[in-house]
Short mmCIF file of C-alpha atoms and ligand atoms in Angstrom, two decimals:
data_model
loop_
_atom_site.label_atom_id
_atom_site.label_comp_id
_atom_site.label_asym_id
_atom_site.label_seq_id
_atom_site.Cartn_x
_atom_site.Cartn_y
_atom_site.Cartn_z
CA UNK A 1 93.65 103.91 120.19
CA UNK A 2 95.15 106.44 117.59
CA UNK A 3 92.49 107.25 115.01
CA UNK A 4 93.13 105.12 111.88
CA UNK A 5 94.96 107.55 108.68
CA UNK A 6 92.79 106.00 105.73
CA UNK A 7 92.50 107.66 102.04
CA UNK A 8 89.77 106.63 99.25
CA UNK A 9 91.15 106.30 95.67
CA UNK A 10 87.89 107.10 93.62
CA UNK A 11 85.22 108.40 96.08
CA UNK A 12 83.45 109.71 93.15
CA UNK A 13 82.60 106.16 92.36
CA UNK A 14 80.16 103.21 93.24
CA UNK A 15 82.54 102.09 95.49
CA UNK A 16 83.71 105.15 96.50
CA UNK A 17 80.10 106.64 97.29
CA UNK A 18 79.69 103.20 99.55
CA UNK A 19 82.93 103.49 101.75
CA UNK A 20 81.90 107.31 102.70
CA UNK A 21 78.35 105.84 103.69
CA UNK A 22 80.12 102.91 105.66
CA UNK A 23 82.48 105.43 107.31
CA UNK A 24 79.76 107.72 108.16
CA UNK A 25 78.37 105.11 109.79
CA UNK A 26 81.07 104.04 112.00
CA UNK A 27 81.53 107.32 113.04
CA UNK A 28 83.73 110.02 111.01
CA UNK A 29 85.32 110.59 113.95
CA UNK A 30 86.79 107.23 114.11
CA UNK A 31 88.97 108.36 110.91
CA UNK A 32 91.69 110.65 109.99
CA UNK A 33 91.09 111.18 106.58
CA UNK A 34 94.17 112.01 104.37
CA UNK A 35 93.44 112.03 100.55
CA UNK A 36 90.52 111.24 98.58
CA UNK A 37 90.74 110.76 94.62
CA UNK A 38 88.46 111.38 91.78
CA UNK A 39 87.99 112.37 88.01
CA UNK A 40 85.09 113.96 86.01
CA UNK A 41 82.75 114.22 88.89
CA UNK A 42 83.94 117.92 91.11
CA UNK A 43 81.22 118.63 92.71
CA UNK A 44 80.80 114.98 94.20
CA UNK A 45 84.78 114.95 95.04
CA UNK A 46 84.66 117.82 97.07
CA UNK A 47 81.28 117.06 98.76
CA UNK A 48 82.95 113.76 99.85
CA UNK A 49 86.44 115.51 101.03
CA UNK A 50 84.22 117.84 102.94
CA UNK A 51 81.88 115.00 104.72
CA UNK A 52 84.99 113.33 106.18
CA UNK A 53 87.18 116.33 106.17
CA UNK A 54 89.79 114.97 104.45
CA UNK A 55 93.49 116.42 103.88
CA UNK A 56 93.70 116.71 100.17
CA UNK A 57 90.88 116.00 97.53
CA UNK A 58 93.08 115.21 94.16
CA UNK A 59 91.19 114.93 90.43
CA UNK A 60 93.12 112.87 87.98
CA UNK A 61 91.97 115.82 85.39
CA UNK A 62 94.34 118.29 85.01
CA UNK A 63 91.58 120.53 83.27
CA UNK A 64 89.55 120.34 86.47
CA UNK A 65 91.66 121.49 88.60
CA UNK A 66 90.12 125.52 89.08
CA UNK A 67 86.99 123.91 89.16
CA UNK A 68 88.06 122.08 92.25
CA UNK A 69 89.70 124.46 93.97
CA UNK A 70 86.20 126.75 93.45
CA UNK A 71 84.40 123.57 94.93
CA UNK A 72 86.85 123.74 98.18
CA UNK A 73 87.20 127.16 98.67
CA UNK A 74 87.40 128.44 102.09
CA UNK A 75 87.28 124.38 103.67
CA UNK A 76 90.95 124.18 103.84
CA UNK A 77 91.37 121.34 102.32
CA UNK A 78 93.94 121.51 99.75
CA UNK A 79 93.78 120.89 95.66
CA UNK A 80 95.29 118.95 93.26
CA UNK A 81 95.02 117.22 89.66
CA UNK A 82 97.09 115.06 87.31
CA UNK A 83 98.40 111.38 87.57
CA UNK A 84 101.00 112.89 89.79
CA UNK A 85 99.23 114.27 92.17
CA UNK A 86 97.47 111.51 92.25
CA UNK A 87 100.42 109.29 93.14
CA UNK A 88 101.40 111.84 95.65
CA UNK A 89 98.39 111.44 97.40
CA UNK A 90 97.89 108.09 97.99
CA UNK A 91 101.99 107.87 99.01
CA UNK A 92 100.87 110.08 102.09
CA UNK A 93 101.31 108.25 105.08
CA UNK A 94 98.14 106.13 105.71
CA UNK A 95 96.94 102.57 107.57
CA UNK A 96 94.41 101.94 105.29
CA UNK A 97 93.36 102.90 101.78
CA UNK A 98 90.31 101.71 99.10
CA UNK A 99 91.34 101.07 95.54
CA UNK A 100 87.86 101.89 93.80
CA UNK A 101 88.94 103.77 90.51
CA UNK A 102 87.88 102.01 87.75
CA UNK A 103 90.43 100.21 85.53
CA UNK A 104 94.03 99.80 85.08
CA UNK A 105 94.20 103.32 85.92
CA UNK A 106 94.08 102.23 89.63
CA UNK A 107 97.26 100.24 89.52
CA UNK A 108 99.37 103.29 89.75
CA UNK A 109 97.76 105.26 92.77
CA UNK A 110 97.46 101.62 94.44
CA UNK A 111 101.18 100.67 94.00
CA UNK A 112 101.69 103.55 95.63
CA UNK A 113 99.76 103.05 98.70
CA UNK A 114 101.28 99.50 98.43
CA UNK A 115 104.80 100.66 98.76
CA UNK A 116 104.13 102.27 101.99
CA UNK A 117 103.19 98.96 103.51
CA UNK A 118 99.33 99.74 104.17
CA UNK A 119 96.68 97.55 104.22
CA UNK A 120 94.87 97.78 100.47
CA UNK A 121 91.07 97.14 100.34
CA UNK A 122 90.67 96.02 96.63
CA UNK A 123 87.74 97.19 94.72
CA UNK A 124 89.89 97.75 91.55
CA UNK A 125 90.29 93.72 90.65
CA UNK A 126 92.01 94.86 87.15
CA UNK A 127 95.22 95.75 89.58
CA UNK A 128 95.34 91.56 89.93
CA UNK A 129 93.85 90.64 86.43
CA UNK A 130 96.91 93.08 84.80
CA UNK A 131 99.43 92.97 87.06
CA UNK A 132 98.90 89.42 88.76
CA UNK A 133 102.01 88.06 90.59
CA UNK A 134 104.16 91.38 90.24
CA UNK A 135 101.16 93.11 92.35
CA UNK A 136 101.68 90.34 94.71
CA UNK A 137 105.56 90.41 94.67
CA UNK A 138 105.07 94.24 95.92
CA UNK A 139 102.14 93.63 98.31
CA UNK A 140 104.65 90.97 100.02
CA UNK A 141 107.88 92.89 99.68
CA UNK A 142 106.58 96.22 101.20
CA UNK A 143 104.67 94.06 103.90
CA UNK A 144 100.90 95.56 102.66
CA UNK A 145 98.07 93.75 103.42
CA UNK A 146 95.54 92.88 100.81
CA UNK A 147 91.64 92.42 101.91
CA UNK A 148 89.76 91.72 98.72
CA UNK A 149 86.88 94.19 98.33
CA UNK A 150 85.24 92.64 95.33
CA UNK A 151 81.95 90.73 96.87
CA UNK A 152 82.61 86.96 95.42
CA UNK A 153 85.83 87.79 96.26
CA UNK A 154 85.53 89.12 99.97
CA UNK A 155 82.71 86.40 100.79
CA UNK A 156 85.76 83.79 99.72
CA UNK A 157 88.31 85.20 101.80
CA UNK A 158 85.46 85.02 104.60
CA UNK A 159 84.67 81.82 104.25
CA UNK A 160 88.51 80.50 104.27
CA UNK A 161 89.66 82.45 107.27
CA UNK A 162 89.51 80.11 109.74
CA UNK A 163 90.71 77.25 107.60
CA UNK A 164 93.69 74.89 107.45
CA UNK A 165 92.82 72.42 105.08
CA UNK A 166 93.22 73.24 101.35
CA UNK A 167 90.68 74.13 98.87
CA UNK A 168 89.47 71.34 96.47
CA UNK A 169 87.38 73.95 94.24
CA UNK A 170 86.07 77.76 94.37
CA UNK A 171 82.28 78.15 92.86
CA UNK A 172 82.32 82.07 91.40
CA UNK A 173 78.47 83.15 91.64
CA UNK A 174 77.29 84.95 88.63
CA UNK A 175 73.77 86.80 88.60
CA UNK A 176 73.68 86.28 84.96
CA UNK A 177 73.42 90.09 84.41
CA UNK A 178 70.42 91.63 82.45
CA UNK A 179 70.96 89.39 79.31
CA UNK A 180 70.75 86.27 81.37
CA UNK A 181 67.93 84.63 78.98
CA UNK A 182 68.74 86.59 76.12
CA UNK A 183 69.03 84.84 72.82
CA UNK A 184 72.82 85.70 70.58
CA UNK A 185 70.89 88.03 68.13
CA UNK A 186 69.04 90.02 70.79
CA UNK A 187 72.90 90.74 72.69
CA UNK A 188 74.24 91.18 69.02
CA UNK A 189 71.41 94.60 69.30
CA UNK A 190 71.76 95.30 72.80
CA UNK A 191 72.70 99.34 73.62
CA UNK A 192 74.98 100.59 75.81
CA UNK A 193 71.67 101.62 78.25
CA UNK A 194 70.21 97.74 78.08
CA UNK A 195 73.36 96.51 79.21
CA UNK A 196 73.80 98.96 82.50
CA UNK A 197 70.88 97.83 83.54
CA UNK A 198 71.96 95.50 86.30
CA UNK A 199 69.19 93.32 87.90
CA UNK A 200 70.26 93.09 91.57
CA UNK A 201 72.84 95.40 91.98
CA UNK A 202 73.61 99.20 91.79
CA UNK A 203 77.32 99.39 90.39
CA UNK A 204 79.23 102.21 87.71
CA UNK A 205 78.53 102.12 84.15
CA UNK A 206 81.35 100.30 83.38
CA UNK A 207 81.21 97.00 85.60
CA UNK A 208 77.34 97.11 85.04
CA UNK A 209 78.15 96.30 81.34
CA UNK A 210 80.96 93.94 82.02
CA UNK A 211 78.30 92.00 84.21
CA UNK A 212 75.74 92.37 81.17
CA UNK A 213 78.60 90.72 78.73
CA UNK A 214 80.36 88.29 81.62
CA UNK A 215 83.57 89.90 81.40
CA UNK A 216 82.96 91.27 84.83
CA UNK A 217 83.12 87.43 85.79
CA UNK A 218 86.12 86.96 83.35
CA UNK A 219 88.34 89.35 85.20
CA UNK A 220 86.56 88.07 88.86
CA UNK A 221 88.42 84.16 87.49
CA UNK A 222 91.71 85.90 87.07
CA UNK A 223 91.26 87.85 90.16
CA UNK A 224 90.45 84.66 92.36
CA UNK A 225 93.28 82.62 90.86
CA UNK A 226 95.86 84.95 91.99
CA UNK A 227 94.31 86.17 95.28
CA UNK A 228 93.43 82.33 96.29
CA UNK A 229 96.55 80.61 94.09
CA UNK A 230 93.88 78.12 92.51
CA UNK A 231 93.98 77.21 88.79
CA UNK A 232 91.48 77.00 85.96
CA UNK A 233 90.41 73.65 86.55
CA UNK A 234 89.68 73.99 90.23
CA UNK A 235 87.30 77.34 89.65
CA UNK A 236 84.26 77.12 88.60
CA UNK A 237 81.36 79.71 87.73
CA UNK A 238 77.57 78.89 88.76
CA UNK A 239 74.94 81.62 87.84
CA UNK A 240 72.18 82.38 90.34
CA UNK A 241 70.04 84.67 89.42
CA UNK A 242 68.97 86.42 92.54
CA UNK A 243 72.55 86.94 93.89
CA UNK A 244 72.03 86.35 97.77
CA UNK A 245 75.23 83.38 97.71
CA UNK A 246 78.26 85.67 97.21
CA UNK A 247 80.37 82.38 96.60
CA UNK A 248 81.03 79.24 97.22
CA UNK A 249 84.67 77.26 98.88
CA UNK A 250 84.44 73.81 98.24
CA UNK A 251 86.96 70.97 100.48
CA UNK A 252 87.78 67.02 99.92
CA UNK A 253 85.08 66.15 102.27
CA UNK A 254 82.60 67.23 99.59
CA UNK A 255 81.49 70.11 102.17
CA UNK A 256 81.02 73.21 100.61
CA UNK A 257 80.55 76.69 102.24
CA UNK A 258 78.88 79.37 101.44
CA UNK A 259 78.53 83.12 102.35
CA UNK A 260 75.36 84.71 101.72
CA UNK A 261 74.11 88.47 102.56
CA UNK A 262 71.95 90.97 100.87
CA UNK A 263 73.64 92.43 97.61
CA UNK A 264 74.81 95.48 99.26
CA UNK A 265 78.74 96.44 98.67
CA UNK A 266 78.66 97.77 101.85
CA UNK A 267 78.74 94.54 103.73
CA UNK A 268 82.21 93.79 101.79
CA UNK A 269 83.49 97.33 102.31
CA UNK A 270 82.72 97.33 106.27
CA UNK A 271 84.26 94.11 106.62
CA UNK A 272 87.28 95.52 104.77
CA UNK A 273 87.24 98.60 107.30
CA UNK A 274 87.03 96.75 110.15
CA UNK A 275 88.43 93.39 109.70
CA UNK A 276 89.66 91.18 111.61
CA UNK A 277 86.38 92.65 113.12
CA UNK A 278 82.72 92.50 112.14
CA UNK A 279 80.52 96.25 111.77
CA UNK A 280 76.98 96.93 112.64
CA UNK A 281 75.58 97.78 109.10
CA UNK A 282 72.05 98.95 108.55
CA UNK A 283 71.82 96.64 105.59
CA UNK A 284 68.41 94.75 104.93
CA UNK A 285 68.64 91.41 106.66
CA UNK A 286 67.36 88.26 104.38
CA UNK A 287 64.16 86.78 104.97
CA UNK A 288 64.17 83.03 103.81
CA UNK A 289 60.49 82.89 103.81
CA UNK A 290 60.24 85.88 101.61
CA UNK A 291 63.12 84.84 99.59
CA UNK A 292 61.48 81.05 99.03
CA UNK A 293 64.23 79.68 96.58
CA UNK A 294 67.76 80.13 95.34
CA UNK A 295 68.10 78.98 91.64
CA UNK A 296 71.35 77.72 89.80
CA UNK A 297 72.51 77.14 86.20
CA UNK A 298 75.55 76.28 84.57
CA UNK A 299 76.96 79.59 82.40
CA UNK A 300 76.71 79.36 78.54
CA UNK A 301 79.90 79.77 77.26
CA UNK A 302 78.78 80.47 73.44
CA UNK A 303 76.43 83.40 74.10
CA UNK A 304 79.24 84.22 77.01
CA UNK A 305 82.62 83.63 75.81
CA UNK A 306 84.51 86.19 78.41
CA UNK A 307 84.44 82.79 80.70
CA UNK A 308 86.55 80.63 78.11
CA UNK A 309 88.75 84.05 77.65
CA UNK A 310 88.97 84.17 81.05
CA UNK A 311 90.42 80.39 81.54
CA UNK A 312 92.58 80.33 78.36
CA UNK A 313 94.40 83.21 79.61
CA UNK A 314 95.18 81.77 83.09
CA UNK A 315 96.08 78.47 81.19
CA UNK A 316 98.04 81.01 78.84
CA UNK A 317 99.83 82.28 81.78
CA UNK A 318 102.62 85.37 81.42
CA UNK A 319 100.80 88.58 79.87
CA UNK A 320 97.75 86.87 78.86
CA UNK A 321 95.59 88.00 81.29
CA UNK A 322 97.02 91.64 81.22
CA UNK A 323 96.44 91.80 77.62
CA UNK A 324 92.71 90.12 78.17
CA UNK A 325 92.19 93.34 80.20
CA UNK A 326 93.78 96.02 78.07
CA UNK A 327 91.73 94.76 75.01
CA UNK A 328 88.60 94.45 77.20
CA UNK A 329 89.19 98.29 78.33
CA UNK A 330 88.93 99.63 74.78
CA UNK A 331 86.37 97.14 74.00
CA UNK A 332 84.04 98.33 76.62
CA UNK A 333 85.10 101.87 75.16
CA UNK A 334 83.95 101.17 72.00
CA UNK A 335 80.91 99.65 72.39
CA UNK A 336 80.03 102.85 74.87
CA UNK A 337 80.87 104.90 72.45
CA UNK A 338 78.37 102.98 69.73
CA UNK A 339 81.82 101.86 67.50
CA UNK A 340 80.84 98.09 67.87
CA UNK A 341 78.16 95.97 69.26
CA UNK A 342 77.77 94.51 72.06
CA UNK A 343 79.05 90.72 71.07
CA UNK A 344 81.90 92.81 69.30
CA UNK A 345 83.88 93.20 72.53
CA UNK A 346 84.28 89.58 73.14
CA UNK A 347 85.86 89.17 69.32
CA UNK A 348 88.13 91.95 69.61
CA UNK A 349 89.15 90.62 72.82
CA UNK A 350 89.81 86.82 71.48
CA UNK A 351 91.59 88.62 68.07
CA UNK A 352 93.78 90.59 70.39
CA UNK A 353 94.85 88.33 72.61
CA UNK A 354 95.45 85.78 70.06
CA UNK A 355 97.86 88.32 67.92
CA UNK A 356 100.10 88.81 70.97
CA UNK A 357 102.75 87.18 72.34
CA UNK A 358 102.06 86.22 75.89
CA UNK A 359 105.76 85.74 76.96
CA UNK A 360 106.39 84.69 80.77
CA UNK A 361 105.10 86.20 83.94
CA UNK A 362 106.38 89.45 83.87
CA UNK A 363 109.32 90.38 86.36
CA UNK A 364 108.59 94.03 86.63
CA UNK A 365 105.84 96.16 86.77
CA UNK A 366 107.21 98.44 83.68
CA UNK A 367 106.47 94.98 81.72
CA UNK A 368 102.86 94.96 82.49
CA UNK A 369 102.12 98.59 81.60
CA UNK A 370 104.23 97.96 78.10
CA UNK A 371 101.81 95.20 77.30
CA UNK A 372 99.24 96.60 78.71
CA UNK A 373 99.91 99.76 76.37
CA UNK A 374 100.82 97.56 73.21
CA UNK A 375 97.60 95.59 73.67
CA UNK A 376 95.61 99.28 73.52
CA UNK A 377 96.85 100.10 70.26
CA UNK A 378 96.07 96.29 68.85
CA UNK A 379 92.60 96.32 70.59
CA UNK A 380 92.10 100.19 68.87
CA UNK A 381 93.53 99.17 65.33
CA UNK A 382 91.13 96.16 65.50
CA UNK A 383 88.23 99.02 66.02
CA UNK A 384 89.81 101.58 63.57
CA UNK A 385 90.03 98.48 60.91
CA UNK A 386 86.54 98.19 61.10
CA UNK A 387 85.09 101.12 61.00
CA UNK A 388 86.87 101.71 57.64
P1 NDP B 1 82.59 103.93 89.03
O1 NDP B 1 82.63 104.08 87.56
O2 NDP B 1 81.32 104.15 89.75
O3 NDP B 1 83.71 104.85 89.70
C1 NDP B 1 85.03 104.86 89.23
C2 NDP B 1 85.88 105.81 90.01
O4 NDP B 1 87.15 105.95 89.33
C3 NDP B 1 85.32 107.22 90.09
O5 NDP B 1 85.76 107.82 91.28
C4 NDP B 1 85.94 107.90 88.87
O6 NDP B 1 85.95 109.31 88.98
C5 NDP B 1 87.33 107.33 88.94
N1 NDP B 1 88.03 107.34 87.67
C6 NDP B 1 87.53 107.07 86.43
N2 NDP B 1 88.50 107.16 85.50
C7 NDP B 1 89.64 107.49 86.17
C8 NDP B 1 90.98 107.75 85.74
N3 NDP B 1 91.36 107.67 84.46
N4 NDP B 1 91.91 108.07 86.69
C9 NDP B 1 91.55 108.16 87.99
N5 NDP B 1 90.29 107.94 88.44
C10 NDP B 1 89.34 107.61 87.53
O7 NDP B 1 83.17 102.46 89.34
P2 NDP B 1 82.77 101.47 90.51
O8 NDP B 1 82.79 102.17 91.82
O9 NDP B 1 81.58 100.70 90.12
O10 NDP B 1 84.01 100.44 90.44
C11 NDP B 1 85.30 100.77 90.91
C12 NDP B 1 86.16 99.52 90.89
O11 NDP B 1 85.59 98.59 91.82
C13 NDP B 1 86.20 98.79 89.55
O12 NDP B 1 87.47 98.23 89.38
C14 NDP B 1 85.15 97.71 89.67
O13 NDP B 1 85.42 96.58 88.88
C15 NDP B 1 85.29 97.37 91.16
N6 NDP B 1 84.07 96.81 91.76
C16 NDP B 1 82.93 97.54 91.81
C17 NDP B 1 81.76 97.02 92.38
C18 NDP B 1 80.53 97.85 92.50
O14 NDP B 1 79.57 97.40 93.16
N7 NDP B 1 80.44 99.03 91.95
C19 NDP B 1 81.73 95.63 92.88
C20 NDP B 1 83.00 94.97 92.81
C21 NDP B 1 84.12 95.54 92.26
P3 NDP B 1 84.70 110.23 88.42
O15 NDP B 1 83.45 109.46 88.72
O16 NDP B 1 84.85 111.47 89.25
O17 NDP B 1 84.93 110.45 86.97
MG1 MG B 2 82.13 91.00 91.92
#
């Protein structure tokens, strides 16, 4: 068999750090390696286009680009920078490609592995949460294939693969994050370093905090409604603390499945790399004994409102959910940045989405990345307006 042509769009990443590890496990060899994509982070971009001797390593900083081609000198591998070259790369021809950069600055580079027809493992779930049915209108029209990458996510499309019937309800785990048992005016006080601190798993900054506020889950509803066509009121979210059930598929017989593994992205990136087949992973194994009890509780909605945002926007329908994420971008900015708090995000999220006009589903991808743009500049007056 040919070797597979695969590219990673940030390898710098969480993600991105976990697919070289599962590769290097199957066996470099087994790869052709064409592009792999970064940003800030040169000296891990080129370490990674070295390790699987990749074609092209391409940082979406202009500014870094002579620090890159320093970092590769004498590998042959070739050099570039910019949102361009970025595009470029992941239109090389390819089977397979990850989508791990973080944010709507993903749906780009993706769309453009899309429109070659490859199969699209899909860390970056704000390509689905912005972009929704257009994404899918391309994935179909261009004949990609989409394998969800995003754990709840994967351990869903798992559990439904060998089934006809359809689903009654989808149960979204939810550790909880690190302010699980927080009280409202601890989380109104919480730093940008309390809420990183994920319990179970190791992720970037950015999702670490989004698990920390529950907009992490917010985006995961939007995400499952499109990838699994189920609506608000058949998808539910049940926290459990120690995060060993990935999710939960629930059928008119009153069965429910489950898929449960060690929190380890890996599992969901080697089944994304080898689907339809199953990898050997030198993940820990669970130990029911050891592990003695899995705990549930319903989510609370008032100390995390990201949920409600979450459902009134799929409800909303048309941009809603694209403007939910746009506004939760420069949220997240600005609390990182120490401009609001940490229950600010969630207001200037609600304010933002409320001020806009959510229109029908958009027709065209040049839609979504207009409101996506015009929901930016609301999201940054409603910071701006504040700060004065
Ligand atoms: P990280 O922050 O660890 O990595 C993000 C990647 O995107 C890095 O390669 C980064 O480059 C790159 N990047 C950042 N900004 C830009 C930009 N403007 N243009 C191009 N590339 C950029 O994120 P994660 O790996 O944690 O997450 C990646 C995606 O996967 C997210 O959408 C997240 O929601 C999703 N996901 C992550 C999980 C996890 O366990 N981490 C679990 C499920 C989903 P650099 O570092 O060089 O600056
Ligand atoms: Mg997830």
């Amino acid at each position: 068999m040919d070797r597979r042509r695969i590219s990673i769009l940030g390898v710098t990443g969480s993600i991105g750090a976990n697919t070289v590890d599962v590769i290097e496990t199957l066996g470099v060899e087994q790869f052709e390696t064409v592009a792999v994509t970064g940003h800030a982070n040169i000296a891990a971009l080129a370490d990674a286009a070295q390790r699987l001797n990749a074609e092209i390593a391409v940082t979406a900083d202009p500014g870094r680009l002579d620090a890159l081609r320093e970092a590769l000198a004498g590998t042959g591998i070739e050099a570039a920078a910019g949102p361009d070259a970025l595009i470029e790369a992941a239109q090389r021809p390819i089977d397979w490609i990850m989508s791990a950069i973080v944010g709507a600055a993903g749906l780009r580079p993706t769309l453009a592995a899309v429109r070659q027809g490859a199969t699209i493992a899909l860390a970056n779930k704000e390509c689905l949460v912005a972009a929704g049915s257009v994404f899918l209108a391309e994935i179909e029209r261009h004949g990609a294939r989409l394998l969800p990458v995003d754990s709840e996510h994967n351990a869903i499309f798992q559990l439904v693969a060998h089934e006809t019937t359809p689903i009654e309800r989808l149960l979204l785990t939810a550790s909880g994050g690190p302010f699980r048992t927080w009280s409202m005016e601890q989380m109104a006080a919480a730093s940008p370093k309390q809420a990183v601190a994920h319990p179970n798993w190791s992720m970037g900054a950015r999702i670490s905090i989004d698990s920390a506020s529950m907009f992490n889950k917010a985006l995961e509803m939007v995400e499952a409604g499109h990838l699994f066509d189920i609506s608000p009121k058949n998808l539910e979210v049940v926290v459990h603390p120690q995060s060993i059930i990935h999710s939960m598929v629930g059928y008119g017989d009153g069965s429910i499945l489950a898929h449960l593994g060690p929190s380890d992205m890996r599992v969901a990136i080697g089944y994304a790399l080898a689907w339809p087949e199953r990898p050997d992973l030198p993940v820990d194994r669970l130990d029911f004994a050891d592990l003695a009890r899995l705990d549930f509780e319903a989510p609370d909605e008032v100390r995390f409102p990201p949920l409600r945002l979450a459902r009134e926007a799929m409800e909303a329908g048309g941009l809603a959910a694209c403007h939910m994420n746009a506004a939760h971008e420069i949220a997240l900015d600005g609390f990182i940045s120490g401009q609001i708090g940490f229950l600010d995000m969630a207001r200037l999220v609600e304010d933002t989405v409320a001020s806009l006009d959510c229109g029908p589903d958009a027709e065209t991808i040049d839609v979504v990345f207009e409101a996506d743009a015009t929901a930016r500049r609301v999201a940054r007056q409603w910071i701006e307006t504040r700060a004065a």
